[in-house]
Amino acid sequence: MSTEGLIEVVLPGTVEPEGLQIRRGGTVPTPGRGQVVVRMEATGVSFAEQQMRRGRYYDQPPFPFVPGYDLVGTVAEAGEGVEAGLVGRRVAALVKVGGWASHVVVDAADVVEVPAGIGAAEAETVVVNGITAWQMLHRKARVRAGQTIVVLGAGGGVGWVLVQLARAAGVQVIGTASTRHHDALREQGVTPVDYRAGDVAARIRALAPGGVDAVFDHVGGSGIVGSWRLLAPGGTLVSYGSAATRDDQGSKQTPVLKLLGRVWLWNALPNRRRAYFYNIWAGRALAKNAFRARLRADLTKVFDALMSGDITPRVAAELPLDRAAEALRLAESGTVTGKVVLTP
């Protein structure tokens, strides 16, 4: 297919970022029936890879493997049964692993076309983050104009997209973030709260004494109880991670199972509130076609929001694939704003 060799970043085990391995000169893969080969133009460093290198991601594959949760690139070759017109088009794909490579094989049914006018790095910032934010906001919490929500980590990757989509929907937003993000959040019409300045819940309650319509919590751990208590009657808690347990030892399943147990218990009680544990892959195993249709529809809406200016992409840095260790270290440092993007 191609004279260029394959370049991949391999995660060999639980290592520091500098322990990532660069594998060069492999054979560029050939697509099977119903598949395409995407020549990667941008892939991202997300929280998932930070957990995976610690062996803490809930269902990561056994080591060694190529990480990379999502990617944007151009279809270089199409396999049998795939529309030939797809070759040469820029697409995005959610893959969970395998994205940190120069060429990636993806099922053609899993790629979503990127509209002309959106750059690869800009599109990359809203693939996993955008789908997550859109589905939590509109499919789980089902927010409506005039409601008030709380977004924990409003300056983070998912949080930043969440607050902008919420504001575009006419929703009032209280966002927790470190003070360096406050000016940018105020510009979006968000009321910022410094999560480092003690009793965050009390300060949010002072802003919304009657409770809020939804809380989006990526932290998990014991703090999830505080998020639940912020809800007004009829309110919805959406938990979508366990950042609080990133550096813990022991079972990687336990934090998620604890969250699921709490969610089940809260939903069993007659308290007029709902809780969800959001998983971007939910439903894929049981109803793959419905999952794909939902993903395509939601990512298309996110790209529309990017095109219209409702979402502004934030690229913290662009680094080549062979500097993946530096990119991961930078993403984990907590010193940058926006997504760290890897390019070929």
mmCIF file of C-alpha atoms in Angstrom:
data_model
loop_
_atom_site.group_PDB
_atom_site.id
_atom_site.type_symbol
_atom_site.label_atom_id
_atom_site.label_comp_id
_atom_site.label_asym_id
_atom_site.label_seq_id
_atom_site.Cartn_x
_atom_site.Cartn_y
_atom_site.Cartn_z
ATOM 1 C CA MET A 1 0.000 0.000 0.000
ATOM 2 C CA SER A 2 2.598 2.501 1.068
ATOM 3 C CA THR A 3 6.350 2.895 1.028
ATOM 4 C CA GLU A 4 6.274 4.695 4.379
ATOM 5 C CA GLY A 5 6.871 2.557 7.461
ATOM 6 C CA LEU A 6 4.577 2.252 10.430
ATOM 7 C CA ILE A 7 5.449 4.235 13.580
ATOM 8 C CA GLU A 8 3.789 3.255 16.873
ATOM 9 C CA VAL A 9 4.109 4.264 20.524
ATOM 10 C CA VAL A 10 4.029 1.219 22.787
ATOM 11 C CA LEU A 11 3.094 1.163 26.467
ATOM 12 C CA PRO A 12 5.167 -1.796 27.737
ATOM 13 C CA GLY A 13 3.870 -1.911 31.331
ATOM 14 C CA THR A 14 3.322 0.324 34.339
ATOM 15 C CA VAL A 15 6.050 2.855 33.551
ATOM 16 C CA GLU A 16 6.812 6.540 33.898
ATOM 17 C CA PRO A 17 6.108 8.483 30.666
ATOM 18 C CA GLU A 18 9.772 8.114 29.710
ATOM 19 C CA GLY A 19 9.255 4.345 29.622
ATOM 20 C CA LEU A 20 7.084 4.582 26.483
ATOM 21 C CA GLN A 21 8.721 2.839 23.511
ATOM 22 C CA ILE A 22 8.787 4.088 19.924
ATOM 23 C CA ARG A 23 8.479 1.263 17.387
ATOM 24 C CA ARG A 24 9.497 2.231 13.828
ATOM 25 C CA GLY A 25 9.644 0.629 10.421
ATOM 26 C CA GLY A 26 6.809 -1.829 10.818
ATOM 27 C CA THR A 27 4.615 -2.800 7.884
ATOM 28 C CA VAL A 28 1.746 -0.407 7.296
ATOM 29 C CA PRO A 29 -1.414 -2.464 7.940
ATOM 30 C CA THR A 30 -3.787 -3.580 5.186
ATOM 31 C CA PRO A 31 -7.526 -3.119 5.711
ATOM 32 C CA GLY A 32 -9.749 -6.189 5.863
ATOM 33 C CA ARG A 33 -13.320 -6.390 4.665
ATOM 34 C CA GLY A 34 -15.342 -3.422 5.941
ATOM 35 C CA GLN A 35 -12.220 -1.661 7.220
ATOM 36 C CA VAL A 36 -10.158 1.394 6.323
ATOM 37 C CA VAL A 37 -6.577 2.436 7.071
ATOM 38 C CA VAL A 38 -6.455 5.966 8.479
ATOM 39 C CA ARG A 39 -3.220 7.928 8.112
ATOM 40 C CA MET A 40 -3.144 9.683 11.480
ATOM 41 C CA GLU A 41 -2.900 13.497 11.480
ATOM 42 C CA ALA A 42 -3.729 14.118 15.135
ATOM 43 C CA THR A 43 -4.290 11.968 18.201
ATOM 44 C CA GLY A 44 -4.675 13.153 21.767
ATOM 45 C CA VAL A 45 -3.413 12.610 25.281
ATOM 46 C CA SER A 46 -6.481 12.090 27.466
ATOM 47 C CA PHE A 47 -6.992 11.083 31.091
ATOM 48 C CA ALA A 48 -7.464 7.483 29.939
ATOM 49 C CA GLU A 49 -3.820 7.147 28.853
ATOM 50 C CA GLN A 50 -2.678 8.648 32.145
ATOM 51 C CA GLN A 51 -4.609 5.903 33.944
ATOM 52 C CA MET A 52 -3.474 3.182 31.536
ATOM 53 C CA ARG A 53 0.233 3.799 32.127
ATOM 54 C CA ARG A 54 -0.445 3.238 35.838
ATOM 55 C CA GLY A 55 -2.472 0.101 35.044
ATOM 56 C CA ARG A 56 -5.540 1.887 36.500
ATOM 57 C CA TYR A 57 -7.946 2.073 33.538
ATOM 58 C CA TYR A 58 -11.019 -0.079 34.153
ATOM 59 C CA ASP A 59 -10.849 -2.376 31.099
ATOM 60 C CA GLN A 60 -7.473 -1.723 29.477
ATOM 61 C CA PRO A 61 -5.886 -4.569 27.479
ATOM 62 C CA PRO A 62 -2.905 -6.528 28.817
ATOM 63 C CA PHE A 63 0.535 -4.923 28.340
ATOM 64 C CA PRO A 64 2.210 -4.268 25.943
ATOM 65 C CA PHE A 65 -0.174 -2.295 23.722
ATOM 66 C CA VAL A 66 -0.414 0.894 21.680
ATOM 67 C CA PRO A 67 -2.465 3.514 23.582
ATOM 68 C CA GLY A 68 -4.435 6.347 21.977
ATOM 69 C CA TYR A 69 -8.146 6.798 22.646
ATOM 70 C CA ASP A 70 -9.135 8.694 19.506
ATOM 71 C CA LEU A 71 -7.663 10.084 16.306
ATOM 72 C CA VAL A 72 -8.251 12.278 13.279
ATOM 73 C CA GLY A 73 -6.686 11.511 9.904
ATOM 74 C CA THR A 74 -7.152 10.831 6.218
ATOM 75 C CA VAL A 75 -8.436 7.527 4.860
ATOM 76 C CA ALA A 76 -5.456 6.105 2.958
ATOM 77 C CA GLU A 77 -6.945 2.785 1.837
ATOM 78 C CA ALA A 78 -10.325 1.076 1.948
ATOM 79 C CA GLY A 79 -10.936 -2.650 2.232
ATOM 80 C CA GLU A 80 -13.432 -4.800 0.382
ATOM 81 C CA GLY A 81 -17.032 -3.718 0.799
ATOM 82 C CA VAL A 82 -16.171 -0.118 1.691
ATOM 83 C CA GLU A 83 -17.333 2.830 -0.390
ATOM 84 C CA ALA A 84 -14.305 3.795 -2.515
ATOM 85 C CA GLY A 85 -15.178 7.491 -2.177
ATOM 86 C CA LEU A 86 -14.088 7.362 1.467
ATOM 87 C CA VAL A 87 -10.410 7.288 0.417
ATOM 88 C CA GLY A 88 -8.864 10.742 0.745
ATOM 89 C CA ARG A 89 -11.455 12.029 3.204
ATOM 90 C CA ARG A 90 -10.583 13.381 6.650
ATOM 91 C CA VAL A 91 -12.294 11.378 9.388
ATOM 92 C CA ALA A 92 -12.379 11.031 13.164
ATOM 93 C CA ALA A 93 -12.602 7.776 15.107
ATOM 94 C CA LEU A 94 -12.989 6.670 18.710
ATOM 95 C CA VAL A 95 -10.818 3.581 19.231
ATOM 96 C CA LYS A 96 -9.991 3.338 22.996
ATOM 97 C CA VAL A 97 -6.505 1.992 22.178
ATOM 98 C CA GLY A 98 -4.274 2.042 19.087
ATOM 99 C CA GLY A 99 -4.478 5.736 18.156
ATOM 100 C CA TRP A 100 -0.833 6.595 18.898
ATOM 101 C CA ALA A 101 0.361 5.283 15.543
ATOM 102 C CA SER A 102 1.072 6.704 12.097
ATOM 103 C CA HIS A 103 -1.514 4.363 10.496
ATOM 104 C CA VAL A 104 -4.539 2.816 12.205
ATOM 105 C CA VAL A 105 -7.002 0.191 10.960
ATOM 106 C CA VAL A 106 -10.610 1.092 11.829
ATOM 107 C CA ASP A 107 -13.976 -0.375 10.862
ATOM 108 C CA ALA A 108 -15.385 1.923 8.185
ATOM 109 C CA ALA A 109 -18.681 2.059 10.114
ATOM 110 C CA ASP A 110 -16.825 3.646 13.046
ATOM 111 C CA VAL A 111 -15.382 6.675 11.239
ATOM 112 C CA VAL A 112 -17.137 10.049 11.182
ATOM 113 C CA GLU A 113 -16.284 12.568 8.499
ATOM 114 C CA VAL A 114 -14.712 15.825 9.696
ATOM 115 C CA PRO A 115 -16.283 18.884 7.992
ATOM 116 C CA ALA A 116 -14.076 20.933 5.681
ATOM 117 C CA GLY A 117 -12.715 23.943 7.476
ATOM 118 C CA ILE A 118 -11.858 22.162 10.741
ATOM 119 C CA GLY A 119 -8.157 21.422 11.192
ATOM 120 C CA ALA A 120 -7.011 17.991 12.382
ATOM 121 C CA ALA A 121 -5.745 19.215 15.779
ATOM 122 C CA GLU A 122 -8.889 21.284 16.391
ATOM 123 C CA ALA A 123 -11.119 18.323 15.514
ATOM 124 C CA GLU A 124 -9.056 16.054 17.769
ATOM 125 C CA THR A 125 -9.798 18.218 20.822
ATOM 126 C CA VAL A 126 -13.518 17.378 20.585
ATOM 127 C CA VAL A 127 -13.655 13.688 19.632
ATOM 128 C CA VAL A 128 -13.679 11.816 22.967
ATOM 129 C CA ASN A 129 -14.198 15.047 24.959
ATOM 130 C CA GLY A 130 -17.002 16.289 22.721
ATOM 131 C CA ILE A 131 -18.923 13.004 22.495
ATOM 132 C CA THR A 132 -18.649 12.602 26.288
ATOM 133 C CA ALA A 133 -19.859 16.153 26.983
ATOM 134 C CA TRP A 134 -22.719 16.028 24.457
ATOM 135 C CA GLN A 135 -24.062 12.664 25.605
ATOM 136 C CA MET A 136 -23.881 13.501 29.316
ATOM 137 C CA LEU A 137 -25.564 16.867 28.809
ATOM 138 C CA HIS A 138 -28.265 15.914 26.318
ATOM 139 C CA ARG A 139 -28.765 12.147 26.658
ATOM 140 C CA LYS A 140 -28.268 11.648 30.416
ATOM 141 C CA ALA A 141 -29.066 14.939 32.198
ATOM 142 C CA ARG A 142 -31.348 16.173 29.362
ATOM 143 C CA VAL A 143 -30.703 19.805 30.292
ATOM 144 C CA ARG A 144 -33.124 22.565 29.329
ATOM 145 C CA ALA A 145 -32.708 26.312 28.910
ATOM 146 C CA GLY A 146 -32.978 28.177 32.210
ATOM 147 C CA GLN A 147 -31.643 25.310 34.326
ATOM 148 C CA THR A 148 -28.525 25.542 36.521
ATOM 149 C CA ILE A 149 -25.773 22.932 36.512
ATOM 150 C CA VAL A 150 -22.443 22.350 38.254
ATOM 151 C CA VAL A 151 -19.424 21.182 36.250
ATOM 152 C CA LEU A 152 -16.483 19.925 38.316
ATOM 153 C CA GLY A 153 -13.153 20.501 36.563
ATOM 154 C CA ALA A 154 -14.666 23.120 34.244
ATOM 155 C CA GLY A 155 -11.206 24.061 32.958
ATOM 156 C CA GLY A 156 -10.378 20.475 31.943
ATOM 157 C CA GLY A 157 -10.777 18.714 28.606
ATOM 158 C CA VAL A 158 -14.339 17.443 28.981
ATOM 159 C CA GLY A 159 -15.329 20.233 31.375
ATOM 160 C CA TRP A 160 -14.421 23.001 28.926
ATOM 161 C CA VAL A 161 -16.582 21.477 26.164
ATOM 162 C CA LEU A 162 -19.382 20.767 28.664
ATOM 163 C CA VAL A 163 -19.654 24.367 29.857
ATOM 164 C CA GLN A 164 -19.678 25.730 26.315
ATOM 165 C CA LEU A 165 -22.345 23.288 25.091
ATOM 166 C CA ALA A 166 -24.413 24.060 28.204
ATOM 167 C CA ARG A 167 -24.149 27.822 27.660
ATOM 168 C CA ALA A 168 -25.146 27.354 24.005
ATOM 169 C CA ALA A 169 -28.258 25.519 25.287
ATOM 170 C CA GLY A 170 -29.185 28.468 27.544
ATOM 171 C CA VAL A 171 -28.116 26.762 30.788
ATOM 172 C CA GLN A 172 -26.562 28.583 33.775
ATOM 173 C CA VAL A 173 -23.228 27.030 34.775
ATOM 174 C CA ILE A 174 -21.260 26.984 38.038
ATOM 175 C CA GLY A 175 -17.812 25.561 37.321
ATOM 176 C CA THR A 176 -15.087 24.457 39.716
ATOM 177 C CA ALA A 177 -11.556 25.121 38.498
ATOM 178 C CA SER A 178 -8.177 26.422 39.636
ATOM 179 C CA THR A 179 -7.975 30.226 39.608
ATOM 180 C CA ARG A 180 -5.908 30.327 36.391
ATOM 181 C CA HIS A 181 -9.020 29.190 34.474
ATOM 182 C CA HIS A 182 -11.442 31.670 36.083
ATOM 183 C CA ASP A 183 -11.114 34.543 33.604
ATOM 184 C CA ALA A 184 -11.643 32.210 30.617
ATOM 185 C CA LEU A 185 -14.687 30.683 32.329
ATOM 186 C CA ARG A 186 -16.179 34.096 33.130
ATOM 187 C CA GLU A 187 -15.812 35.004 29.450
ATOM 188 C CA GLN A 188 -18.034 31.976 28.703
ATOM 189 C CA GLY A 189 -20.636 33.231 31.189
ATOM 190 C CA VAL A 190 -19.684 30.627 33.808
ATOM 191 C CA THR A 191 -19.593 31.384 37.570
ATOM 192 C CA PRO A 192 -16.212 29.970 38.668
ATOM 193 C CA VAL A 193 -15.496 28.435 42.081
ATOM 194 C CA ASP A 194 -11.926 27.707 43.219
ATOM 195 C CA TYR A 195 -11.840 24.019 44.138
ATOM 196 C CA ARG A 196 -8.642 24.528 46.162
ATOM 197 C CA ALA A 197 -10.138 27.092 48.563
ATOM 198 C CA GLY A 198 -11.921 24.841 51.074
ATOM 199 C CA ASP A 199 -15.567 23.769 51.406
ATOM 200 C CA VAL A 200 -16.507 23.881 47.738
ATOM 201 C CA ALA A 201 -19.975 22.420 48.366
ATOM 202 C CA ALA A 202 -20.869 25.216 50.813
ATOM 203 C CA ARG A 203 -19.834 27.883 48.301
ATOM 204 C CA ILE A 204 -21.864 26.236 45.536
ATOM 205 C CA ARG A 205 -24.898 26.009 47.857
ATOM 206 C CA ALA A 206 -24.544 29.736 48.561
ATOM 207 C CA LEU A 207 -24.794 30.344 44.791
ATOM 208 C CA ALA A 208 -27.733 27.935 44.359
ATOM 209 C CA PRO A 209 -29.544 27.631 47.722
ATOM 210 C CA GLY A 210 -32.370 25.535 46.263
ATOM 211 C CA GLY A 211 -29.969 23.031 44.716
ATOM 212 C CA VAL A 212 -28.997 22.555 41.063
ATOM 213 C CA ASP A 213 -30.545 20.628 38.176
ATOM 214 C CA ALA A 214 -27.442 18.578 37.339
ATOM 215 C CA VAL A 215 -23.917 17.919 38.564
ATOM 216 C CA PHE A 216 -21.181 16.490 36.304
ATOM 217 C CA ASP A 217 -18.504 14.806 38.426
ATOM 218 C CA HIS A 218 -15.260 13.335 37.018
ATOM 219 C CA VAL A 219 -13.599 13.049 40.437
ATOM 220 C CA GLY A 220 -15.469 10.138 42.012
ATOM 221 C CA GLY A 221 -14.166 8.779 45.302
ATOM 222 C CA SER A 222 -15.854 9.810 48.555
ATOM 223 C CA GLY A 223 -16.502 13.336 47.195
ATOM 224 C CA ILE A 224 -19.314 11.978 45.011
ATOM 225 C CA VAL A 225 -21.619 12.162 48.070
ATOM 226 C CA GLY A 226 -21.125 15.945 48.174
ATOM 227 C CA SER A 227 -22.092 16.173 44.493
ATOM 228 C CA TRP A 228 -25.289 14.179 45.132
ATOM 229 C CA ARG A 229 -26.266 16.525 47.986
ATOM 230 C CA LEU A 230 -26.077 19.569 45.676
ATOM 231 C CA LEU A 231 -29.020 18.333 43.598
ATOM 232 C CA ALA A 232 -32.438 19.930 43.737
ATOM 233 C CA PRO A 233 -35.471 17.605 43.649
ATOM 234 C CA GLY A 234 -35.691 16.240 40.103
ATOM 235 C CA GLY A 235 -31.941 16.780 39.643
ATOM 236 C CA THR A 236 -29.450 14.456 37.945
ATOM 237 C CA LEU A 237 -25.925 13.474 38.958
ATOM 238 C CA VAL A 238 -23.693 12.256 36.126
ATOM 239 C CA SER A 239 -20.491 10.610 37.342
ATOM 240 C CA TYR A 240 -17.974 9.932 34.596
ATOM 241 C CA GLY A 241 -14.662 9.056 36.176
ATOM 242 C CA SER A 242 -12.641 8.461 39.289
ATOM 243 C CA ALA A 243 -9.815 11.000 39.028
ATOM 244 C CA ALA A 244 -9.554 10.936 42.833
ATOM 245 C CA THR A 245 -8.244 7.360 42.664
ATOM 246 C CA ARG A 246 -5.767 7.815 39.776
ATOM 247 C CA ASP A 247 -2.699 7.230 41.955
ATOM 248 C CA ASP A 248 -4.225 4.581 44.226
ATOM 249 C CA GLN A 249 -2.825 1.075 44.468
ATOM 250 C CA GLY A 250 -4.811 -2.154 44.342
ATOM 251 C CA SER A 251 -7.700 -3.172 42.116
ATOM 252 C CA LYS A 252 -8.526 -0.820 39.257
ATOM 253 C CA GLN A 253 -12.101 -2.164 39.237
ATOM 254 C CA THR A 254 -12.882 -1.299 42.882
ATOM 255 C CA PRO A 255 -13.372 2.502 42.487
ATOM 256 C CA VAL A 256 -15.743 1.975 39.549
ATOM 257 C CA LEU A 257 -17.683 -0.793 41.325
ATOM 258 C CA LYS A 258 -18.057 1.432 44.408
ATOM 259 C CA LEU A 259 -19.432 4.233 42.222
ATOM 260 C CA LEU A 260 -21.836 1.851 40.485
ATOM 261 C CA GLY A 261 -23.011 0.578 43.881
ATOM 262 C CA ARG A 262 -23.710 4.109 45.097
ATOM 263 C CA VAL A 263 -25.539 4.993 41.880
ATOM 264 C CA TRP A 264 -27.714 1.867 42.163
ATOM 265 C CA LEU A 265 -28.554 2.620 45.807
ATOM 266 C CA TRP A 266 -29.411 6.274 45.150
ATOM 267 C CA ASN A 267 -31.665 5.339 42.238
ATOM 268 C CA ALA A 268 -33.435 2.720 44.404
ATOM 269 C CA LEU A 269 -34.358 5.337 47.024
ATOM 270 C CA PRO A 270 -37.566 7.419 46.652
ATOM 271 C CA ASN A 271 -35.718 10.743 46.590
ATOM 272 C CA ARG A 272 -36.836 12.336 43.284
ATOM 273 C CA ARG A 273 -33.239 12.494 42.054
ATOM 274 C CA ARG A 274 -31.342 10.383 39.508
ATOM 275 C CA ALA A 275 -27.727 9.274 39.268
ATOM 276 C CA TYR A 276 -25.852 7.850 36.291
ATOM 277 C CA PHE A 277 -22.379 6.455 35.813
ATOM 278 C CA TYR A 278 -21.537 7.511 32.265
ATOM 279 C CA ASN A 279 -19.510 5.145 30.090
ATOM 280 C CA ILE A 280 -18.875 6.227 26.493
ATOM 281 C CA TRP A 281 -18.839 2.548 25.374
ATOM 282 C CA ALA A 282 -22.163 1.583 26.993
ATOM 283 C CA GLY A 283 -24.408 -0.340 24.624
ATOM 284 C CA ARG A 284 -21.725 -1.172 22.068
ATOM 285 C CA ALA A 285 -21.569 -4.889 22.846
ATOM 286 C CA LEU A 286 -25.352 -5.383 22.809
ATOM 287 C CA ALA A 287 -26.425 -3.070 19.979
ATOM 288 C CA LYS A 288 -23.454 -2.108 17.837
ATOM 289 C CA ASN A 289 -25.459 -0.468 15.029
ATOM 290 C CA ALA A 290 -27.483 1.690 17.436
ATOM 291 C CA PHE A 291 -24.269 2.631 19.273
ATOM 292 C CA ARG A 292 -22.609 3.670 16.005
ATOM 293 C CA ALA A 293 -25.624 5.690 14.852
ATOM 294 C CA ARG A 294 -25.753 7.540 18.188
ATOM 295 C CA LEU A 295 -22.018 8.245 18.137
ATOM 296 C CA ARG A 296 -22.136 9.518 14.545
ATOM 297 C CA ALA A 297 -25.138 11.770 15.287
ATOM 298 C CA ASP A 298 -23.580 13.202 18.450
ATOM 299 C CA LEU A 299 -20.094 13.809 17.047
ATOM 300 C CA THR A 300 -21.695 15.463 13.988
ATOM 301 C CA LYS A 301 -23.540 17.842 16.352
ATOM 302 C CA VAL A 302 -20.291 18.555 18.191
ATOM 303 C CA PHE A 303 -18.520 19.355 14.906
ATOM 304 C CA ASP A 304 -21.450 21.649 14.005
ATOM 305 C CA ALA A 305 -20.960 23.452 17.345
ATOM 306 C CA LEU A 306 -17.253 23.810 16.546
ATOM 307 C CA MET A 307 -18.058 25.228 13.107
ATOM 308 C CA SER A 308 -20.599 27.718 14.526
ATOM 309 C CA GLY A 309 -18.252 28.918 17.272
ATOM 310 C CA ASP A 310 -20.325 27.517 20.162
ATOM 311 C CA ILE A 311 -17.208 25.514 21.078
ATOM 312 C CA THR A 312 -13.715 26.982 20.844
ATOM 313 C CA PRO A 313 -11.017 24.304 20.515
ATOM 314 C CA ARG A 314 -8.087 24.549 22.903
ATOM 315 C CA VAL A 315 -4.847 22.934 21.749
ATOM 316 C CA ALA A 316 -2.330 23.126 24.602
ATOM 317 C CA ALA A 317 0.581 21.828 22.514
ATOM 318 C CA GLU A 318 1.305 19.817 19.373
ATOM 319 C CA LEU A 319 4.176 17.351 19.574
ATOM 320 C CA PRO A 320 5.313 14.657 17.128
ATOM 321 C CA LEU A 321 4.560 11.008 17.888
ATOM 322 C CA ASP A 322 8.173 10.265 18.824
ATOM 323 C CA ARG A 323 7.903 12.810 21.657
ATOM 324 C CA ALA A 324 4.913 11.004 23.225
ATOM 325 C CA ALA A 325 6.701 10.751 26.597
ATOM 326 C CA GLU A 326 7.076 14.530 26.729
ATOM 327 C CA ALA A 327 3.428 14.965 25.665
ATOM 328 C CA LEU A 328 2.171 12.612 28.381
ATOM 329 C CA ARG A 329 4.341 14.303 31.015
ATOM 330 C CA LEU A 330 3.007 17.706 29.909
ATOM 331 C CA ALA A 331 -0.637 16.543 30.005
ATOM 332 C CA GLU A 332 -0.143 15.133 33.513
ATOM 333 C CA SER A 333 1.592 18.262 34.815
ATOM 334 C CA GLY A 334 -1.618 20.226 35.296
ATOM 335 C CA THR A 335 0.163 23.324 33.976
ATOM 336 C CA VAL A 336 -1.377 23.531 30.497
ATOM 337 C CA THR A 337 -4.780 24.624 29.261
ATOM 338 C CA GLY A 338 -6.407 22.505 26.577
ATOM 339 C CA LYS A 339 -5.534 19.229 24.901
ATOM 340 C CA VAL A 340 -2.025 17.980 24.223
ATOM 341 C CA VAL A 341 -2.082 16.675 20.648
ATOM 342 C CA LEU A 342 0.305 14.224 18.980
ATOM 343 C CA THR A 343 0.983 14.541 15.245
ATOM 344 C CA PRO A 344 2.798 12.140 12.853
#
